[in-house]
Coordinates of C-alpha atoms in Angstrom, one line a residue:
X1 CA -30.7 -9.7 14.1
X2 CA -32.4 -11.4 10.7
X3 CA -35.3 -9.3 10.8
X4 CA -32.8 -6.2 11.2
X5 CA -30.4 -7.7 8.3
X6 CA -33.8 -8.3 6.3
X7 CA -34.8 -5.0 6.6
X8 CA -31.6 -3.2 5.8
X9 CA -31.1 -5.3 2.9
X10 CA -34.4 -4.7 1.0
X11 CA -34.0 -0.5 1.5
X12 CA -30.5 -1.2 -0.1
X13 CA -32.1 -3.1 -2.9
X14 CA -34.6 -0.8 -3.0
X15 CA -31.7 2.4 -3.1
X16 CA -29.8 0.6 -5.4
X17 CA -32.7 0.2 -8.2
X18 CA -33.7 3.9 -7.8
X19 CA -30.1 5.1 -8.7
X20 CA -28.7 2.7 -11.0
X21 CA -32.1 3.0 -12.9
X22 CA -31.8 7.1 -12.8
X23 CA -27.7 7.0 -13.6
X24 CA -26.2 10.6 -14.2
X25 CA -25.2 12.5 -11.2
X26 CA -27.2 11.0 -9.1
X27 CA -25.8 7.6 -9.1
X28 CA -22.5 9.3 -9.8
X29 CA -23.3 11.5 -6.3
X30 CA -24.2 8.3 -4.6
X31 CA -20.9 6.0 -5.7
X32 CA -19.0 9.1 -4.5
X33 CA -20.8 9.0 -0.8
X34 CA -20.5 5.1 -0.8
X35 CA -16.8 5.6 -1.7
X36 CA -15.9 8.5 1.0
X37 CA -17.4 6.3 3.5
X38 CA -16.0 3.0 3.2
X39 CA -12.8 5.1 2.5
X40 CA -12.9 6.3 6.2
X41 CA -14.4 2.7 7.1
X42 CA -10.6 1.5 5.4
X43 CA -8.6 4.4 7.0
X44 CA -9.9 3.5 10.2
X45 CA -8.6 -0.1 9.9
X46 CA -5.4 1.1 9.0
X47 CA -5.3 3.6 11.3
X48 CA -4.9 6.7 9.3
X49 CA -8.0 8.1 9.3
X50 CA -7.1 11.3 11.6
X51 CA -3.9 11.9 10.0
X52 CA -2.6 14.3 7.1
X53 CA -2.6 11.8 4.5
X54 CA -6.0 10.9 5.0
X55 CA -7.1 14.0 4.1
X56 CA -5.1 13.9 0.7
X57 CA -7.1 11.0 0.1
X58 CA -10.3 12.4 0.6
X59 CA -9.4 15.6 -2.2
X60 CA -7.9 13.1 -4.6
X61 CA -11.2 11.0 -4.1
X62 CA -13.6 14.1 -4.7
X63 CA -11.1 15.3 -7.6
X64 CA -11.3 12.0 -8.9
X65 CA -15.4 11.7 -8.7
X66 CA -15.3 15.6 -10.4
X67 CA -13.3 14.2 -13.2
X68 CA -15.0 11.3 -13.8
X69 CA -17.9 12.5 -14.6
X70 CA -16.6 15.1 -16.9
X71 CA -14.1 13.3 -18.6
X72 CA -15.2 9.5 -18.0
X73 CA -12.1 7.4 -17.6
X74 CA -9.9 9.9 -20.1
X75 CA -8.7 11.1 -16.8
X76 CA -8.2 8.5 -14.0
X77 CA -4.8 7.5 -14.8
X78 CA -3.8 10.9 -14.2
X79 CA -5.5 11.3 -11.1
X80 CA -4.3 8.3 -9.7
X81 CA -0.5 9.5 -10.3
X82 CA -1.0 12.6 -8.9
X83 CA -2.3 11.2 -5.7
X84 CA 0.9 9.8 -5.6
X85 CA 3.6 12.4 -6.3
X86 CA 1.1 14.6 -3.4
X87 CA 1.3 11.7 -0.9
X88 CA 5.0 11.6 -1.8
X89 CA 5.7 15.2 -1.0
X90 CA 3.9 15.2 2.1
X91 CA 6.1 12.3 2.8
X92 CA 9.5 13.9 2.2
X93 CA 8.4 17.4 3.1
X94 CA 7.1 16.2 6.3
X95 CA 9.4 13.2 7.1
X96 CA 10.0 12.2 9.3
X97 CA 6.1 12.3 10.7
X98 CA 4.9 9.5 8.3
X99 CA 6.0 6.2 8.2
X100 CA 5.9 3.9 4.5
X101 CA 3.4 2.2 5.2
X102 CA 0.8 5.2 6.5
X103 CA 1.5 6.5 2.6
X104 CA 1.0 3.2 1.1
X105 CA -2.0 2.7 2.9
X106 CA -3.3 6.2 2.3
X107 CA -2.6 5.5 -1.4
X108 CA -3.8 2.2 -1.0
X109 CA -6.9 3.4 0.2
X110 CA -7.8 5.5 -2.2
X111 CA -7.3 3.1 -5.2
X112 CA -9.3 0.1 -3.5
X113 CA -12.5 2.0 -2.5
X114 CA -13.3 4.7 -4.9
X115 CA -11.5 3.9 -7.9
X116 CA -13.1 0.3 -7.6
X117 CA -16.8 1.2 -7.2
X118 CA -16.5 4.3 -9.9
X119 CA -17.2 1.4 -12.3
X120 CA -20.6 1.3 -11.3
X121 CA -21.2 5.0 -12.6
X122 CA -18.6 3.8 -15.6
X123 CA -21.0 0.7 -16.2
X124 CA -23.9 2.5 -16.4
X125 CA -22.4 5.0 -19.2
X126 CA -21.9 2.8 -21.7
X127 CA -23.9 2.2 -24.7
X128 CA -26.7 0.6 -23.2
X129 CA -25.2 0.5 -19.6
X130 CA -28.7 1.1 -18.7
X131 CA -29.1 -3.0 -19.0
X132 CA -25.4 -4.1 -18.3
X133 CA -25.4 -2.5 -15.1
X134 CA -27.4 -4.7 -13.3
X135 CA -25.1 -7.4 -14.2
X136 CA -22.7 -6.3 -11.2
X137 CA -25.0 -6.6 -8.8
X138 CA -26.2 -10.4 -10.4
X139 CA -23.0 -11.5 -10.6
X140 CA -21.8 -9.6 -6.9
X141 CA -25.4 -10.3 -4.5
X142 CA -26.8 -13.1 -6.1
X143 CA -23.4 -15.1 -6.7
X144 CA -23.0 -14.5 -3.2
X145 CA -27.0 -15.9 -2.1
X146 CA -26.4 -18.7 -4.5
X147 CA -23.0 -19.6 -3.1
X148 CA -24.2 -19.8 0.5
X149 CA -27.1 -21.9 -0.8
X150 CA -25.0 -24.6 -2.9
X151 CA -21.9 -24.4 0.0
X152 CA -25.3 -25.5 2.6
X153 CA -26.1 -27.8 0.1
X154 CA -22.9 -29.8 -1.1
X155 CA -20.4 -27.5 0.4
X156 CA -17.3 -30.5 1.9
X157 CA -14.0 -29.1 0.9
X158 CA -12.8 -25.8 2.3
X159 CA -11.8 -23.0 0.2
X160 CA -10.0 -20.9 2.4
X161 CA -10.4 -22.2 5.7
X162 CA -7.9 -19.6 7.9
X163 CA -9.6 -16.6 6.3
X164 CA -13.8 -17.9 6.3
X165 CA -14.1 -21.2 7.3
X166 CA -17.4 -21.8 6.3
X167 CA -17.0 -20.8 2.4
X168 CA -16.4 -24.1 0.3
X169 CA -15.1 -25.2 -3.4
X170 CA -18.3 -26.3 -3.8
X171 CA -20.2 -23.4 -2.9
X172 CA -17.7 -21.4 -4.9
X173 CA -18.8 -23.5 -8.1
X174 CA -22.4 -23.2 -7.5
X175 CA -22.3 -19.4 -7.1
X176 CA -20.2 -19.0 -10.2
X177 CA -22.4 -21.0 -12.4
X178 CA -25.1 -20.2 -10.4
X179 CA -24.4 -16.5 -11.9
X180 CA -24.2 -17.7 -14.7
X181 CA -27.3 -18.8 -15.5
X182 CA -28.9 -15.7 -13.7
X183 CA -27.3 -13.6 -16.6
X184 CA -28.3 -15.7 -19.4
X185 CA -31.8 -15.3 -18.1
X186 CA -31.4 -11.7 -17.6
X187 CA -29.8 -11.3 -21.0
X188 CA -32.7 -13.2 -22.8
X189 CA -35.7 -11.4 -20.9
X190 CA -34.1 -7.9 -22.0
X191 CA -33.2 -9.2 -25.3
X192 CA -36.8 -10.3 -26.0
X193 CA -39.9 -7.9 -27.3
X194 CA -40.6 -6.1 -24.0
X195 CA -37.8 -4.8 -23.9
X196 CA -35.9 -5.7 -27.6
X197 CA -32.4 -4.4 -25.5
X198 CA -29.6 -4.5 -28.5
X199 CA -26.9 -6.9 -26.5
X200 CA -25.6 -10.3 -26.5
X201 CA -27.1 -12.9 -24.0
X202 CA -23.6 -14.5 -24.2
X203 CA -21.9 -11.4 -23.3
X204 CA -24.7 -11.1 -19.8
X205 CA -23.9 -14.9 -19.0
X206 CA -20.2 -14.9 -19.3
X207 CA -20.3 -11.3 -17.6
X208 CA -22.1 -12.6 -14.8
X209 CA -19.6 -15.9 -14.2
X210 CA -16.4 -13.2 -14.4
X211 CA -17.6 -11.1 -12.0
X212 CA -18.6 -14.3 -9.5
X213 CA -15.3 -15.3 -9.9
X214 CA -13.5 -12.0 -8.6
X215 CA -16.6 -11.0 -6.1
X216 CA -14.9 -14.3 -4.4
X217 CA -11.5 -12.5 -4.4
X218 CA -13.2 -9.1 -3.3
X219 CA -14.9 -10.5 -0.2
X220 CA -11.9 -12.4 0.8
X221 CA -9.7 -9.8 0.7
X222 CA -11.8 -7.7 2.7
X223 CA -11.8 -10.6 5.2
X224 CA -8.2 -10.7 5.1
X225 CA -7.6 -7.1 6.1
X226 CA -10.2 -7.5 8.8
X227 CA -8.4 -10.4 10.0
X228 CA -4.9 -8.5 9.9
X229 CA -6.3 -5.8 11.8
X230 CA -8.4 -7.4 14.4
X231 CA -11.4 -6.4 13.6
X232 CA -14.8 -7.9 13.7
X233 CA -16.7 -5.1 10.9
X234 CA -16.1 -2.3 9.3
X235 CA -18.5 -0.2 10.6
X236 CA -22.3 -0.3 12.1
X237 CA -23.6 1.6 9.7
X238 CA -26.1 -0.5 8.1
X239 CA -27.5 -2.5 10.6
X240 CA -27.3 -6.4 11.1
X241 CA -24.6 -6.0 7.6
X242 CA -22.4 -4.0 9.4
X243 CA -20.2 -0.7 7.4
X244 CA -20.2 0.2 3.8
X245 CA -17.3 -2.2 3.3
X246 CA -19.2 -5.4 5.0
X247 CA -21.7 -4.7 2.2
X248 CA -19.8 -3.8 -1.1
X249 CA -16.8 -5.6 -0.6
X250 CA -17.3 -7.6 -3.5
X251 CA -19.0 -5.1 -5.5
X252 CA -15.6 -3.4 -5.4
X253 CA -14.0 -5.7 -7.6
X254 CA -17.1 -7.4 -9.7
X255 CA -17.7 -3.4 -11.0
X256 CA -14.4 -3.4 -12.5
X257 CA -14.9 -6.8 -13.9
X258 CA -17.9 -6.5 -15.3
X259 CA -17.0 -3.2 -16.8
X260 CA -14.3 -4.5 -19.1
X261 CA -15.8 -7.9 -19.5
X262 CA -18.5 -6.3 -21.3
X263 CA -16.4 -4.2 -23.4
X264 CA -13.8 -7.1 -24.4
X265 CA -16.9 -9.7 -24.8
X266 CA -19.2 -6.5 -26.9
X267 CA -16.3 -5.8 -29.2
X268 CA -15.7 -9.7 -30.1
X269 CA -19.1 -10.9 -30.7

C-alpha cells in the first residue's frame, strides 16, 4: 500500500508541475476534469449522482469552466445564481420528485467542488500567477507533510478527536508555521537573481500560513461528510489516496485562500 501511495503521489506531483507550469487551457481543461470528477465522487455520497439535478450540475459546472476562462471571475456570480433559479424550477416544475435536500445538495455540490478548485486556474492568471500559484500547493501538500510530522513529533492534545483522531493542536501549529516558513523560502529563491520574480516574500509567507490554516478546515470537512455518510473514500481512483476528493480536499479551500490572500496582501504592501 506505501509503495502504491508513493507511486501515485509522485505522477500527481509530477501532473501537477506540467499544468500549473503551462497554465492556459490546459490547466484550465485539467481543473475542469478534476472538478467533474470529484463532483460525481460528492453526488455519489449524497446520493444524487443518477438523478435530474445532477445533471444540472454537471452543465452549470461546464458553463461555469466556459465562462471562466473567457470572462475570468466577471462572470461567476452570475453563474452561480442561475444554477439556482434552474435547480429551483426543476424543483417546483417537477415536485414533488425532489426532495430539499437532493436540490441543496445538488447546489451544494456544485459550489464546493468546481467553484473551489477554479482558483487554481484563477491563481495562475494573475499578474505573476506563474510564481504564486505554487503557493496553494505549499501551503495545501506540504502543510499537510509537515503537520503529520510535528503531530508524530509533539502531537498530545487532540484537535478534533470525533472526526480524525489522530490530527493534534500541535501538529496543527507545526503545519501552519511550518508553511510558513516554506513560503518565505519560496518567496526569497524567486525573488533572488535567478529568477528576479517582482513579488513580496511577505506576501508568499503569510500566503502560505492562510492557506494552512483553511486546508485544516478543508480536509476536515471532507472527513465530516464522509463520516455523515458512511463512507470510508471517495473513490479508488488514485490508488493507495483513494478519489479525487481524498486528494484535493484541502486544495479546495487553500485555492480560494490563497487567491485573495495574495490580492489583499499585493495591494497593501
Amino acid at each position: 500500500m506505501f509503495i502504491k501511495r508513493l507511486i501515485s503521489g509522485i505522477l500527481l506531483l509530477i501532473l501537477a508541475v506540467f499544468f500549473i507550469y503551462t497554465g492556459g487551457l490546459p490547466l484550465l481543461l485539467i481543473t475542469a476534469a478534476i472538478s467533474f470528477i470529484g463532483q460525481f465522487e460528492l453526488y455519489r455520497a449524497l446520493g444524487i449522482e443518477h438523478k435530474g439535478l445532477a445533471i444540472i450540475g454537471y452543465m452549470a459546472t461546464a458553463a461555469y469552466y466556459v465562462l471562466v476562462y473567457f470572462g475570468g471571475v466577471y462572470y461567476m456570480a452570475t453563474v452561480i445564481v442561475v444554477t439556482l433559479i434552474v435547480l429551483m424550477t426543476a424543483y417546483v416544475i417537477t415536485f414533488p420528485e425532489y426532495r430539499t435536500e437532493e436540490v441543496t445538495a445538488a447546489f451544494f455540490g456544485m459550489c464546493y467542488v468546481p467553484v473551489m478548485l477554479s482558483y487554481l486556474y484563477l491563481t495562475r492568471s494573475l499578474p505573476e500567477g506563474v510564481y504564486f500559484v505554487w503557493l496553494i500547493l505549499l501551503s495545501s501538500w506540504g502543510s499537510d507533510t509537515l503537520a503529520y510530522c510535528s503531530g508524530m513529533l509533539f502531537g498530545k492534545h487532540k484537535m478534533a478527536p470525533k472526526l480524525s483522531p489522530k490530527k493534534s493542536i500541535e501538529g496543527a501549529v507545526g503545519g501552519v508555521m511550518g508553511a510558513m516558513l516554506l513560503g518565505a523560502v519560496y518567496g526569497y529563491v524567486v525573488t533572488s537573481s535567478l529568477f528576479s520574480a517582482e513579488i513580496s516574500l511577505f506576501t508568499c509567507s503569510a500566503a502560505c500560513g492562510i492557506g494552512a490554516l483553511i486546508s485544516m478546515i478543508g480536509d476536515l470537512a471532507a472527513s465530516a461528510i464522509k463520516r455523515n455518510h458512511g463512507i470510508k473514500d471517495y473513490g479508488n481512483l488514485i490508488p493507495g489516496h483513494g478519489g479525487v476528493l481524498d486528494r484535493f480536499d484541502s486544495m479546495l479551500f487553500t485555492s480560494p485562500a490563497v487567491y485573495f490572500a495574495v490580492r489583499l496582501l499585493e495591494e497593501m504592501i
